[in-house]
mmCIF file with all atom_site columns, C-alpha atoms in Angstrom:
data_model
loop_
_atom_site.group_PDB
_atom_site.id
_atom_site.type_symbol
_atom_site.label_atom_id
_atom_site.label_alt_id
_atom_site.label_comp_id
_atom_site.label_asym_id
_atom_site.label_entity_id
_atom_site.label_seq_id
_atom_site.pdbx_PDB_ins_code
_atom_site.Cartn_x
_atom_site.Cartn_y
_atom_site.Cartn_z
_atom_site.occupancy
_atom_site.B_iso_or_equiv
_atom_site.pdbx_formal_charge
_atom_site.auth_seq_id
_atom_site.auth_comp_id
_atom_site.auth_asym_id
_atom_site.auth_atom_id
_atom_site.pdbx_PDB_model_num
ATOM 1   C CA . VAL A 1 1   ? 0.344   -0.108  -0.011  1.00 0.00 ? 836  VAL A CA 1
ATOM 2   C CA . ASN A 1 2   ? 1.421   3.899   -0.682  1.00 0.00 ? 837  ASN A CA 1
ATOM 3   C CA . ASP A 1 3   ? -0.231  7.341   -1.032  1.00 0.00 ? 838  ASP A CA 1
ATOM 4   C CA . ASN A 1 4   ? 0.521   8.733   -4.334  1.00 0.00 ? 839  ASN A CA 1
ATOM 5   C CA . SER A 1 5   ? 4.062   9.654   -3.580  1.00 0.00 ? 840  SER A CA 1
ATOM 6   C CA . THR A 1 6   ? 6.902   7.707   -2.966  1.00 0.00 ? 841  THR A CA 1
ATOM 7   C CA . GLU A 1 7   ? 9.650   10.277  -0.647  1.00 0.00 ? 842  GLU A CA 1
ATOM 8   C CA . GLY A 1 8   ? 10.611  8.031   2.002   1.00 0.00 ? 843  GLY A CA 1
ATOM 9   C CA . ASP A 1 9   ? 9.329   5.626   0.667   1.00 0.00 ? 844  ASP A CA 1
ATOM 10  C CA . LEU A 1 10  ? 11.200  1.844   1.950   1.00 0.00 ? 845  LEU A CA 1
ATOM 11  C CA . HIS A 1 11  ? 8.618   -1.091  0.684   1.00 0.00 ? 846  HIS A CA 1
ATOM 12  C CA . THR A 1 12  ? 6.993   0.747   -2.919  1.00 0.00 ? 847  THR A CA 1
ATOM 13  C CA . THR A 1 13  ? 8.549   2.350   -6.080  1.00 0.00 ? 848  THR A CA 1
ATOM 14  C CA . ILE A 1 14  ? 5.854   3.868   -7.427  1.00 0.00 ? 849  ILE A CA 1
ATOM 15  C CA . GLY A 1 15  ? 2.187   5.524   -5.782  1.00 0.00 ? 850  GLY A CA 1
ATOM 16  C CA . GLY A 1 16  ? -0.641  3.603   -5.414  1.00 0.00 ? 851  GLY A CA 1
ATOM 17  C CA . SER A 1 17  ? -3.740  3.428   -7.563  1.00 0.00 ? 852  SER A CA 1
ATOM 18  C CA . LEU A 1 18  ? -6.584  1.324   -7.287  1.00 0.00 ? 853  LEU A CA 1
ATOM 19  C CA . ALA A 1 19  ? -5.591  0.001   -10.979 1.00 0.00 ? 854  ALA A CA 1
ATOM 20  C CA . HIS A 1 20  ? -2.563  -1.837  -9.739  1.00 0.00 ? 855  HIS A CA 1
ATOM 21  C CA . SER A 1 21  ? -3.171  -5.211  -8.232  1.00 0.00 ? 856  SER A CA 1
ATOM 22  C CA . GLY A 1 22  ? -1.000  -4.390  -4.626  1.00 0.00 ? 857  GLY A CA 1
ATOM 23  C CA . LEU A 1 23  ? 0.678   -7.709  -5.107  1.00 0.00 ? 858  LEU A CA 1
ATOM 24  C CA . ALA A 1 24  ? 4.139   -6.269  -5.843  1.00 0.00 ? 859  ALA A CA 1
ATOM 25  C CA . SER A 1 25  ? 5.889   -3.407  -4.706  1.00 0.00 ? 860  SER A CA 1
ATOM 26  C CA . ASN A 1 26  ? 6.161   -1.453  -8.107  1.00 0.00 ? 861  ASN A CA 1
ATOM 27  C CA . LEU A 1 27  ? 1.647   -2.084  -8.000  1.00 0.00 ? 862  LEU A CA 1
ATOM 28  C CA . PRO A 1 28  ? 0.865   -0.969  -4.473  1.00 0.00 ? 863  PRO A CA 1
ATOM 29  C CA . LEU A 1 29  ? -2.868  -0.019  -3.872  1.00 0.00 ? 864  LEU A CA 1
ATOM 30  C CA . PRO A 1 30  ? -3.980  3.380   -2.473  1.00 0.00 ? 865  PRO A CA 1
ATOM 31  C CA . THR A 1 31  ? -5.205  1.870   0.670   1.00 0.00 ? 866  THR A CA 1
ATOM 32  C CA . LEU A 1 32  ? -5.578  -0.772  3.281   1.00 0.00 ? 867  LEU A CA 1
ATOM 33  C CA . GLN A 1 33  ? -9.547  -1.134  2.723   1.00 0.00 ? 868  GLN A CA 1
ATOM 34  C CA . ASP A 1 34  ? -8.229  -1.657  -0.929  1.00 0.00 ? 869  ASP A CA 1
ATOM 35  C CA . VAL A 1 35  ? -6.641  -4.734  -0.379  1.00 0.00 ? 870  VAL A CA 1
ATOM 36  C CA . VAL A 1 36  ? -9.113  -6.576  2.044   1.00 0.00 ? 871  VAL A CA 1
ATOM 37  C CA . SER A 1 37  ? -11.702 -5.468  0.143   1.00 0.00 ? 872  SER A CA 1
ATOM 38  C CA . LEU A 1 38  ? -9.719  -7.679  -3.177  1.00 0.00 ? 873  LEU A CA 1
ATOM 39  C CA . TYR A 1 39  ? -8.458  -10.304 -1.289  1.00 0.00 ? 874  TYR A CA 1
ATOM 40  C CA . ASP A 1 40  ? -8.928  -13.138 1.466   1.00 0.00 ? 875  ASP A CA 1
ATOM 41  C CA . MET A 1 41  ? -6.222  -13.076 3.630   1.00 0.00 ? 876  MET A CA 1
ATOM 42  C CA . SER A 1 42  ? -4.784  -16.068 5.322   1.00 0.00 ? 877  SER A CA 1
ATOM 43  C CA . GLY A 1 43  ? -2.106  -16.802 8.062   1.00 0.00 ? 878  GLY A CA 1
ATOM 44  C CA . GLY A 1 44  ? 1.001   -16.324 7.046   1.00 0.00 ? 879  GLY A CA 1
ATOM 45  C CA . ASP A 1 45  ? -0.565  -13.065 4.572   1.00 0.00 ? 880  ASP A CA 1
ATOM 46  C CA . VAL A 1 46  ? 1.490   -9.487  5.232   1.00 0.00 ? 881  VAL A CA 1
ATOM 47  C CA . ILE A 1 47  ? 0.422   -6.096  4.359   1.00 0.00 ? 882  ILE A CA 1
ATOM 48  C CA . TYR A 1 48  ? 2.785   -3.293  3.964   1.00 0.00 ? 883  TYR A CA 1
ATOM 49  C CA . VAL A 1 49  ? 2.019   0.014   4.079   1.00 0.00 ? 884  VAL A CA 1
ATOM 50  C CA . ASP A 1 50  ? 4.596   2.819   3.030   1.00 0.00 ? 885  ASP A CA 1
ATOM 51  C CA . THR A 1 51  ? 5.600   6.055   4.390   1.00 0.00 ? 886  THR A CA 1
ATOM 52  C CA . GLY A 1 52  ? 2.896   8.634   3.973   1.00 0.00 ? 887  GLY A CA 1
ATOM 53  C CA . LEU A 1 53  ? -0.293  10.124  4.994   1.00 0.00 ? 888  LEU A CA 1
ATOM 54  C CA . TYR A 1 54  ? -3.882  8.101   4.070   1.00 0.00 ? 889  TYR A CA 1
ATOM 55  C CA . PRO A 1 55  ? -6.635  9.901   5.309   1.00 0.00 ? 890  PRO A CA 1
ATOM 56  C CA . ASN A 1 56  ? -8.763  7.186   6.657   1.00 0.00 ? 891  ASN A CA 1
ATOM 57  C CA . GLY A 1 57  ? -12.319 8.560   7.068   1.00 0.00 ? 892  GLY A CA 1
ATOM 58  C CA . GLY A 1 58  ? -13.813 6.385   10.045  1.00 0.00 ? 893  GLY A CA 1
ATOM 59  C CA . GLY A 1 59  ? -11.004 3.196   10.254  1.00 0.00 ? 894  GLY A CA 1
ATOM 60  C CA . PHE A 1 60  ? -9.775  1.228   9.023   1.00 0.00 ? 895  PHE A CA 1
ATOM 61  C CA . VAL A 1 61  ? -12.157 -1.836  9.347   1.00 0.00 ? 896  VAL A CA 1
ATOM 62  C CA . PHE A 1 62  ? -10.667 -5.468  9.748   1.00 0.00 ? 897  PHE A CA 1
ATOM 63  C CA . THR A 1 63  ? -13.165 -8.747  10.374  1.00 0.00 ? 898  THR A CA 1
ATOM 64  C CA . PRO A 1 64  ? -13.155 -12.430 10.021  1.00 0.00 ? 899  PRO A CA 1
ATOM 65  C CA . ARG A 1 65  ? -14.473 -12.290 6.536   1.00 0.00 ? 900  ARG A CA 1
ATOM 66  C CA . ASP A 1 66  ? -11.244 -10.565 5.413   1.00 0.00 ? 901  ASP A CA 1
ATOM 67  C CA . TYR A 1 67  ? -9.770  -13.756 5.936   1.00 0.00 ? 902  TYR A CA 1
ATOM 68  C CA . SER A 1 68  ? -10.580 -17.408 4.780   1.00 0.00 ? 903  SER A CA 1
ATOM 69  C CA . VAL A 1 69  ? -7.922  -18.976 7.131   1.00 0.00 ? 904  VAL A CA 1
ATOM 70  C CA . LEU A 1 70  ? -7.987  -18.405 10.639  1.00 0.00 ? 905  LEU A CA 1
ATOM 71  C CA . THR A 1 71  ? -4.734  -19.988 11.533  1.00 0.00 ? 906  THR A CA 1
ATOM 72  C CA . GLY A 1 72  ? -2.022  -18.200 11.207  1.00 0.00 ? 907  GLY A CA 1
ATOM 73  C CA . VAL A 1 73  ? -0.842  -14.882 11.830  1.00 0.00 ? 908  VAL A CA 1
ATOM 74  C CA . ILE A 1 74  ? -2.067  -11.977 9.639   1.00 0.00 ? 909  ILE A CA 1
ATOM 75  C CA . ARG A 1 75  ? 0.639   -8.680  10.006  1.00 0.00 ? 910  ARG A CA 1
ATOM 76  C CA . ILE A 1 76  ? 0.345   -5.513  8.774   1.00 0.00 ? 911  ILE A CA 1
ATOM 77  C CA . GLU A 1 77  ? 3.346   -3.410  9.034   1.00 0.00 ? 912  GLU A CA 1
ATOM 78  C CA . GLY A 1 78  ? 4.075   0.317   8.867   1.00 0.00 ? 913  GLY A CA 1
ATOM 79  C CA . SER A 1 79  ? 6.684   2.050   7.742   1.00 0.00 ? 914  SER A CA 1
ATOM 80  C CA . THR A 1 80  ? 9.733   2.258   10.382  1.00 0.00 ? 915  THR A CA 1
ATOM 81  C CA . ASN A 1 81  ? 11.164  5.338   8.013   1.00 0.00 ? 916  ASN A CA 1
ATOM 82  C CA . HIS A 1 82  ? 9.916   7.708   11.026  1.00 0.00 ? 917  HIS A CA 1
ATOM 83  C CA . PRO A 1 83  ? 12.560  10.819  10.230  1.00 0.00 ? 918  PRO A CA 1
ATOM 84  C CA . ALA A 1 84  ? 9.917   11.163  7.007   1.00 0.00 ? 919  ALA A CA 1
ATOM 85  C CA . GLY A 1 85  ? 6.858   10.447  9.223   1.00 0.00 ? 920  GLY A CA 1
ATOM 86  C CA . GLY A 1 86  ? 6.348   6.803   8.511   1.00 0.00 ? 921  GLY A CA 1
ATOM 87  C CA . SER A 1 87  ? 3.106   5.670   8.218   1.00 0.00 ? 922  SER A CA 1
ATOM 88  C CA . VAL A 1 88  ? 0.304   8.104   9.298   1.00 0.00 ? 923  VAL A CA 1
ATOM 89  C CA . LEU A 1 89  ? -3.544  7.598   9.728   1.00 0.00 ? 924  LEU A CA 1
ATOM 90  C CA . GLN A 1 90  ? -5.530  10.583  9.649   1.00 0.00 ? 925  GLN A CA 1
ATOM 91  C CA . ASP A 1 91  ? -8.953  10.673  10.953  1.00 0.00 ? 926  ASP A CA 1
ATOM 92  C CA . GLY A 1 92  ? -9.561  6.864   11.778  1.00 0.00 ? 927  GLY A CA 1
ATOM 93  C CA . GLY A 1 93  ? -7.444  4.303   13.298  1.00 0.00 ? 928  GLY A CA 1
ATOM 94  C CA . PHE A 1 94  ? -7.784  0.284   13.495  1.00 0.00 ? 929  PHE A CA 1
ATOM 95  C CA . ILE A 1 95  ? -10.990 -1.580  14.156  1.00 0.00 ? 930  ILE A CA 1
ATOM 96  C CA . ILE A 1 96  ? -10.407 -5.244  14.626  1.00 0.00 ? 931  ILE A CA 1
ATOM 97  C CA . ARG A 1 97  ? -13.895 -7.146  15.257  1.00 0.00 ? 932  ARG A CA 1
ATOM 98  C CA . ASP A 1 98  ? -14.237 -10.994 15.689  1.00 0.00 ? 933  ASP A CA 1
ATOM 99  C CA . ALA A 1 99  ? -10.574 -11.632 14.663  1.00 0.00 ? 934  ALA A CA 1
ATOM 100 C CA . ARG A 1 100 ? -7.853  -13.435 15.971  1.00 0.00 ? 935  ARG A CA 1
ATOM 101 C CA . ASN A 1 101 ? -3.957  -14.010 15.440  1.00 0.00 ? 936  ASN A CA 1
ATOM 102 C CA . VAL A 1 102 ? -3.291  -9.887  14.037  1.00 0.00 ? 937  VAL A CA 1
ATOM 103 C CA . VAL A 1 103 ? -0.562  -8.281  14.281  1.00 0.00 ? 938  VAL A CA 1
ATOM 104 C CA . ILE A 1 104 ? 0.353   -4.663  13.546  1.00 0.00 ? 939  ILE A CA 1
ATOM 105 C CA . ARG A 1 105 ? 2.809   -2.537  13.228  1.00 0.00 ? 940  ARG A CA 1
ATOM 106 C CA . ASN A 1 106 ? 4.362   0.924   13.294  1.00 0.00 ? 941  ASN A CA 1
ATOM 107 C CA . PHE A 1 107 ? 1.705   3.357   13.015  1.00 0.00 ? 942  PHE A CA 1
ATOM 108 C CA . SER A 1 108 ? 0.614   6.961   13.774  1.00 0.00 ? 943  SER A CA 1
ATOM 109 C CA . ILE A 1 109 ? -2.533  8.181   13.876  1.00 0.00 ? 944  ILE A CA 1
ATOM 110 C CA . ARG A 1 110 ? -4.380  10.825  14.075  1.00 0.00 ? 945  ARG A CA 1
ATOM 111 C CA . GLY A 1 111 ? -7.512  12.139  15.729  1.00 0.00 ? 946  GLY A CA 1
ATOM 112 C CA . SER A 1 112 ? -9.500  9.285   15.271  1.00 0.00 ? 947  SER A CA 1
ATOM 113 C CA . ALA A 1 113 ? -13.332 10.849  16.295  1.00 0.00 ? 948  ALA A CA 1
ATOM 114 C CA . SER A 1 114 ? -13.582 7.309   17.771  1.00 0.00 ? 949  SER A CA 1
ATOM 115 C CA . ALA A 1 115 ? -10.659 4.637   19.026  1.00 0.00 ? 950  ALA A CA 1
ATOM 116 C CA . GLY A 1 116 ? -6.982  4.326   17.142  1.00 0.00 ? 951  GLY A CA 1
ATOM 117 C CA . MET A 1 117 ? -6.860  1.367   18.274  1.00 0.00 ? 952  MET A CA 1
ATOM 118 C CA . PHE A 1 118 ? -10.802 -0.494  18.101  1.00 0.00 ? 953  PHE A CA 1
ATOM 119 C CA . VAL A 1 119 ? -10.465 -4.280  19.765  1.00 0.00 ? 954  VAL A CA 1
ATOM 120 C CA . GLN A 1 120 ? -13.901 -6.390  20.251  1.00 0.00 ? 955  GLN A CA 1
ATOM 121 C CA . SER A 1 121 ? -14.659 -9.744  20.691  1.00 0.00 ? 956  SER A CA 1
ATOM 122 C CA . SER A 1 122 ? -11.016 -10.419 19.363  1.00 0.00 ? 957  SER A CA 1
ATOM 123 C CA . THR A 1 123 ? -8.175  -13.311 20.056  1.00 0.00 ? 958  THR A CA 1
ATOM 124 C CA . ASN A 1 124 ? -4.127  -12.834 19.824  1.00 0.00 ? 959  ASN A CA 1
ATOM 125 C CA . VAL A 1 125 ? -4.135  -8.971  18.697  1.00 0.00 ? 960  VAL A CA 1
ATOM 126 C CA . LEU A 1 126 ? -0.987  -7.535  19.002  1.00 0.00 ? 961  LEU A CA 1
ATOM 127 C CA . PHE A 1 127 ? -0.006  -3.732  17.898  1.00 0.00 ? 962  PHE A CA 1
ATOM 128 C CA . GLU A 1 128 ? 3.532   -2.603  18.780  1.00 0.00 ? 963  GLU A CA 1
ATOM 129 C CA . GLY A 1 129 ? 5.297   0.358   17.635  1.00 0.00 ? 964  GLY A CA 1
ATOM 130 C CA . MET A 1 130 ? 2.152   2.723   17.325  1.00 0.00 ? 965  MET A CA 1
ATOM 131 C CA . ASN A 1 131 ? 2.063   6.217   18.354  1.00 0.00 ? 966  ASN A CA 1
ATOM 132 C CA . VAL A 1 132 ? -1.741  7.589   19.017  1.00 0.00 ? 967  VAL A CA 1
ATOM 133 C CA . ALA A 1 133 ? -2.627  11.093  19.100  1.00 0.00 ? 968  ALA A CA 1
ATOM 134 C CA . GLY A 1 134 ? -6.020  13.522  19.585  1.00 0.00 ? 969  GLY A CA 1
ATOM 135 C CA . ALA A 1 135 ? -7.950  10.225  19.408  1.00 0.00 ? 970  ALA A CA 1
ATOM 136 C CA . GLY A 1 136 ? -11.313 9.622   21.033  1.00 0.00 ? 971  GLY A CA 1
ATOM 137 C CA . HIS A 1 137 ? -9.969  6.815   23.247  1.00 0.00 ? 972  HIS A CA 1
ATOM 138 C CA . GLY A 1 138 ? -6.637  6.022   22.605  1.00 0.00 ? 973  GLY A CA 1
ATOM 139 C CA . LEU A 1 139 ? -7.167  1.775   23.068  1.00 0.00 ? 974  LEU A CA 1
ATOM 140 C CA . TYR A 1 140 ? -10.660 0.469   23.575  1.00 0.00 ? 975  TYR A CA 1
ATOM 141 C CA . MET A 1 141 ? -11.469 -2.991  24.132  1.00 0.00 ? 976  MET A CA 1
ATOM 142 C CA . ASP A 1 142 ? -13.990 -5.489  24.709  1.00 0.00 ? 977  ASP A CA 1
ATOM 143 C CA . ARG A 1 143 ? -14.126 -8.671  25.205  1.00 0.00 ? 978  ARG A CA 1
ATOM 144 C CA . THR A 1 144 ? -10.910 -9.624  24.238  1.00 0.00 ? 979  THR A CA 1
ATOM 145 C CA . VAL A 1 145 ? -8.237  -12.204 25.032  1.00 0.00 ? 980  VAL A CA 1
ATOM 146 C CA . ASP A 1 146 ? -4.499  -12.093 24.750  1.00 0.00 ? 981  ASP A CA 1
ATOM 147 C CA . VAL A 1 147 ? -4.594  -8.611  23.320  1.00 0.00 ? 982  VAL A CA 1
ATOM 148 C CA . ARG A 1 148 ? -0.989  -7.256  23.805  1.00 0.00 ? 983  ARG A CA 1
ATOM 149 C CA . ILE A 1 149 ? 0.310   -2.844  23.134  1.00 0.00 ? 984  ILE A CA 1
ATOM 150 C CA . ASP A 1 150 ? 4.243   -2.806  23.114  1.00 0.00 ? 985  ASP A CA 1
ATOM 151 C CA . ARG A 1 151 ? 5.848   0.051   22.822  1.00 0.00 ? 986  ARG A CA 1
ATOM 152 C CA . ALA A 1 152 ? 2.960   2.446   22.768  1.00 0.00 ? 987  ALA A CA 1
ATOM 153 C CA . LEU A 1 153 ? 2.406   6.322   22.704  1.00 0.00 ? 988  LEU A CA 1
ATOM 154 C CA . ILE A 1 154 ? -1.020  7.066   23.398  1.00 0.00 ? 989  ILE A CA 1
ATOM 155 C CA . THR A 1 155 ? -0.962  10.727  24.143  1.00 0.00 ? 990  THR A CA 1
ATOM 156 C CA . GLY A 1 156 ? -4.153  13.635  24.063  1.00 0.00 ? 991  GLY A CA 1
ATOM 157 C CA . SER A 1 157 ? -7.415  11.173  24.406  1.00 0.00 ? 992  SER A CA 1
ATOM 158 C CA . ARG A 1 158 ? -10.210 13.006  24.037  1.00 0.00 ? 993  ARG A CA 1
ATOM 159 C CA . THR A 1 159 ? -11.760 10.523  26.697  1.00 0.00 ? 994  THR A CA 1
ATOM 160 C CA . ASN A 1 160 ? -9.654  7.951   28.174  1.00 0.00 ? 995  ASN A CA 1
ATOM 161 C CA . GLY A 1 161 ? -6.045  6.793   26.952  1.00 0.00 ? 996  GLY A CA 1
ATOM 162 C CA . VAL A 1 162 ? -7.402  2.998   27.351  1.00 0.00 ? 997  VAL A CA 1
ATOM 163 C CA . GLU A 1 163 ? -10.892 2.061   27.660  1.00 0.00 ? 998  GLU A CA 1
ATOM 164 C CA . LEU A 1 164 ? -11.347 -1.365  28.701  1.00 0.00 ? 999  LEU A CA 1
ATOM 165 C CA . PHE A 1 165 ? -14.993 -2.361  28.924  1.00 0.00 ? 1000 PHE A CA 1
ATOM 166 C CA . GLY A 1 166 ? -16.828 -6.204  29.162  1.00 0.00 ? 1001 GLY A CA 1
ATOM 167 C CA . GLN A 1 167 ? -14.421 -9.341  30.168  1.00 0.00 ? 1002 GLN A CA 1
ATOM 168 C CA . ASN A 1 168 ? -10.689 -8.719  28.927  1.00 0.00 ? 1003 ASN A CA 1
ATOM 169 C CA . ARG A 1 169 ? -8.481  -11.274 29.534  1.00 0.00 ? 1004 ARG A CA 1
ATOM 170 C CA . ARG A 1 170 ? -4.975  -11.198 29.451  1.00 0.00 ? 1005 ARG A CA 1
ATOM 171 C CA . ALA A 1 171 ? -4.395  -7.584  28.531  1.00 0.00 ? 1006 ALA A CA 1
ATOM 172 C CA . VAL A 1 172 ? -0.979  -6.803  28.285  1.00 0.00 ? 1007 VAL A CA 1
ATOM 173 C CA . PHE A 1 173 ? 0.439   -2.630  28.103  1.00 0.00 ? 1008 PHE A CA 1
ATOM 174 C CA . ASP A 1 174 ? 3.863   -2.793  27.786  1.00 0.00 ? 1009 ASP A CA 1
ATOM 175 C CA . ARG A 1 175 ? 6.663   -0.405  27.562  1.00 0.00 ? 1010 ARG A CA 1
ATOM 176 C CA . GLY A 1 176 ? 4.657   1.809   26.354  1.00 0.00 ? 1011 GLY A CA 1
ATOM 177 C CA . VAL A 1 177 ? 3.417   5.770   27.685  1.00 0.00 ? 1012 VAL A CA 1
ATOM 178 C CA . ILE A 1 178 ? -0.401  6.942   28.348  1.00 0.00 ? 1013 ILE A CA 1
ATOM 179 C CA . TRP A 1 179 ? -0.193  10.755  28.990  1.00 0.00 ? 1014 TRP A CA 1
ATOM 180 C CA . THR A 1 180 ? -1.990  13.989  28.984  1.00 0.00 ? 1015 THR A CA 1
ATOM 181 C CA . ASN A 1 181 ? -5.492  12.678  27.825  1.00 0.00 ? 1016 ASN A CA 1
ATOM 182 C CA . GLN A 1 182 ? -8.741  14.442  29.618  1.00 0.00 ? 1017 GLN A CA 1
ATOM 183 C CA . LEU A 1 183 ? -10.366 11.591  31.637  1.00 0.00 ? 1018 LEU A CA 1
ATOM 184 C CA . PHE A 1 184 ? -8.121  8.820   32.940  1.00 0.00 ? 1019 PHE A CA 1
ATOM 185 C CA . ALA A 1 185 ? -5.598  6.697   31.657  1.00 0.00 ? 1020 ALA A CA 1
ATOM 186 C CA . VAL A 1 186 ? -7.080  3.763   31.941  1.00 0.00 ? 1021 VAL A CA 1
ATOM 187 C CA . ASN A 1 187 ? -10.897 3.170   32.674  1.00 0.00 ? 1022 ASN A CA 1
ATOM 188 C CA . PRO A 1 188 ? -11.803 -0.407  33.111  1.00 0.00 ? 1023 PRO A CA 1
ATOM 189 C CA . VAL A 1 189 ? -15.488 0.583   32.714  1.00 0.00 ? 1024 VAL A CA 1
ATOM 190 C CA . GLN A 1 190 ? -16.544 -3.034  33.872  1.00 0.00 ? 1025 GLN A CA 1
ATOM 191 C CA . SER A 1 191 ? -14.765 -6.514  35.489  1.00 0.00 ? 1026 SER A CA 1
ATOM 192 C CA . ILE A 1 192 ? -11.781 -7.489  34.056  1.00 0.00 ? 1027 ILE A CA 1
ATOM 193 C CA . ALA A 1 193 ? -8.786  -9.509  33.866  1.00 0.00 ? 1028 ALA A CA 1
ATOM 194 C CA . ILE A 1 194 ? -5.076  -8.022  33.496  1.00 0.00 ? 1029 ILE A CA 1
#
């Protein structure tokens, strides 16, 4: 996946286009949603999102219908070229529902109206190297098992940095910072097991 620029890119050689297949570095699609709309994801698949700004109007939604095999891990990898800005989702974050075995790495999320990272009824989800600023909630979790957030920065949320709703088992927030959010750093709304 690539925006319309190649400046600072690590994975692609041309701007993203709906005319491309998304299956090679010289044929990137313009958005994550385009990839999951065109292809059934399987365990072992990797989606690379290159350096750039991705206006995403409400969020990237990832559910079981987006992949056919529920074994193995599906990875969504943002750019590690942070001096050039990295991979930035603007006005929407990640929405993971009824999924399992998903790894999302190296994204900045800016200004999401709801949550920068939203995980519901999902198992074995890892967010790593995330930077969420100005979202409704930095992270919202509802009825999850084995969700891990590693090396995350959650700042300036309009409500809570982390909202834990419903039963969440084995939730881990490791080596991260939750700072300057308007209400609580972590708000466990209902009973949880961390």
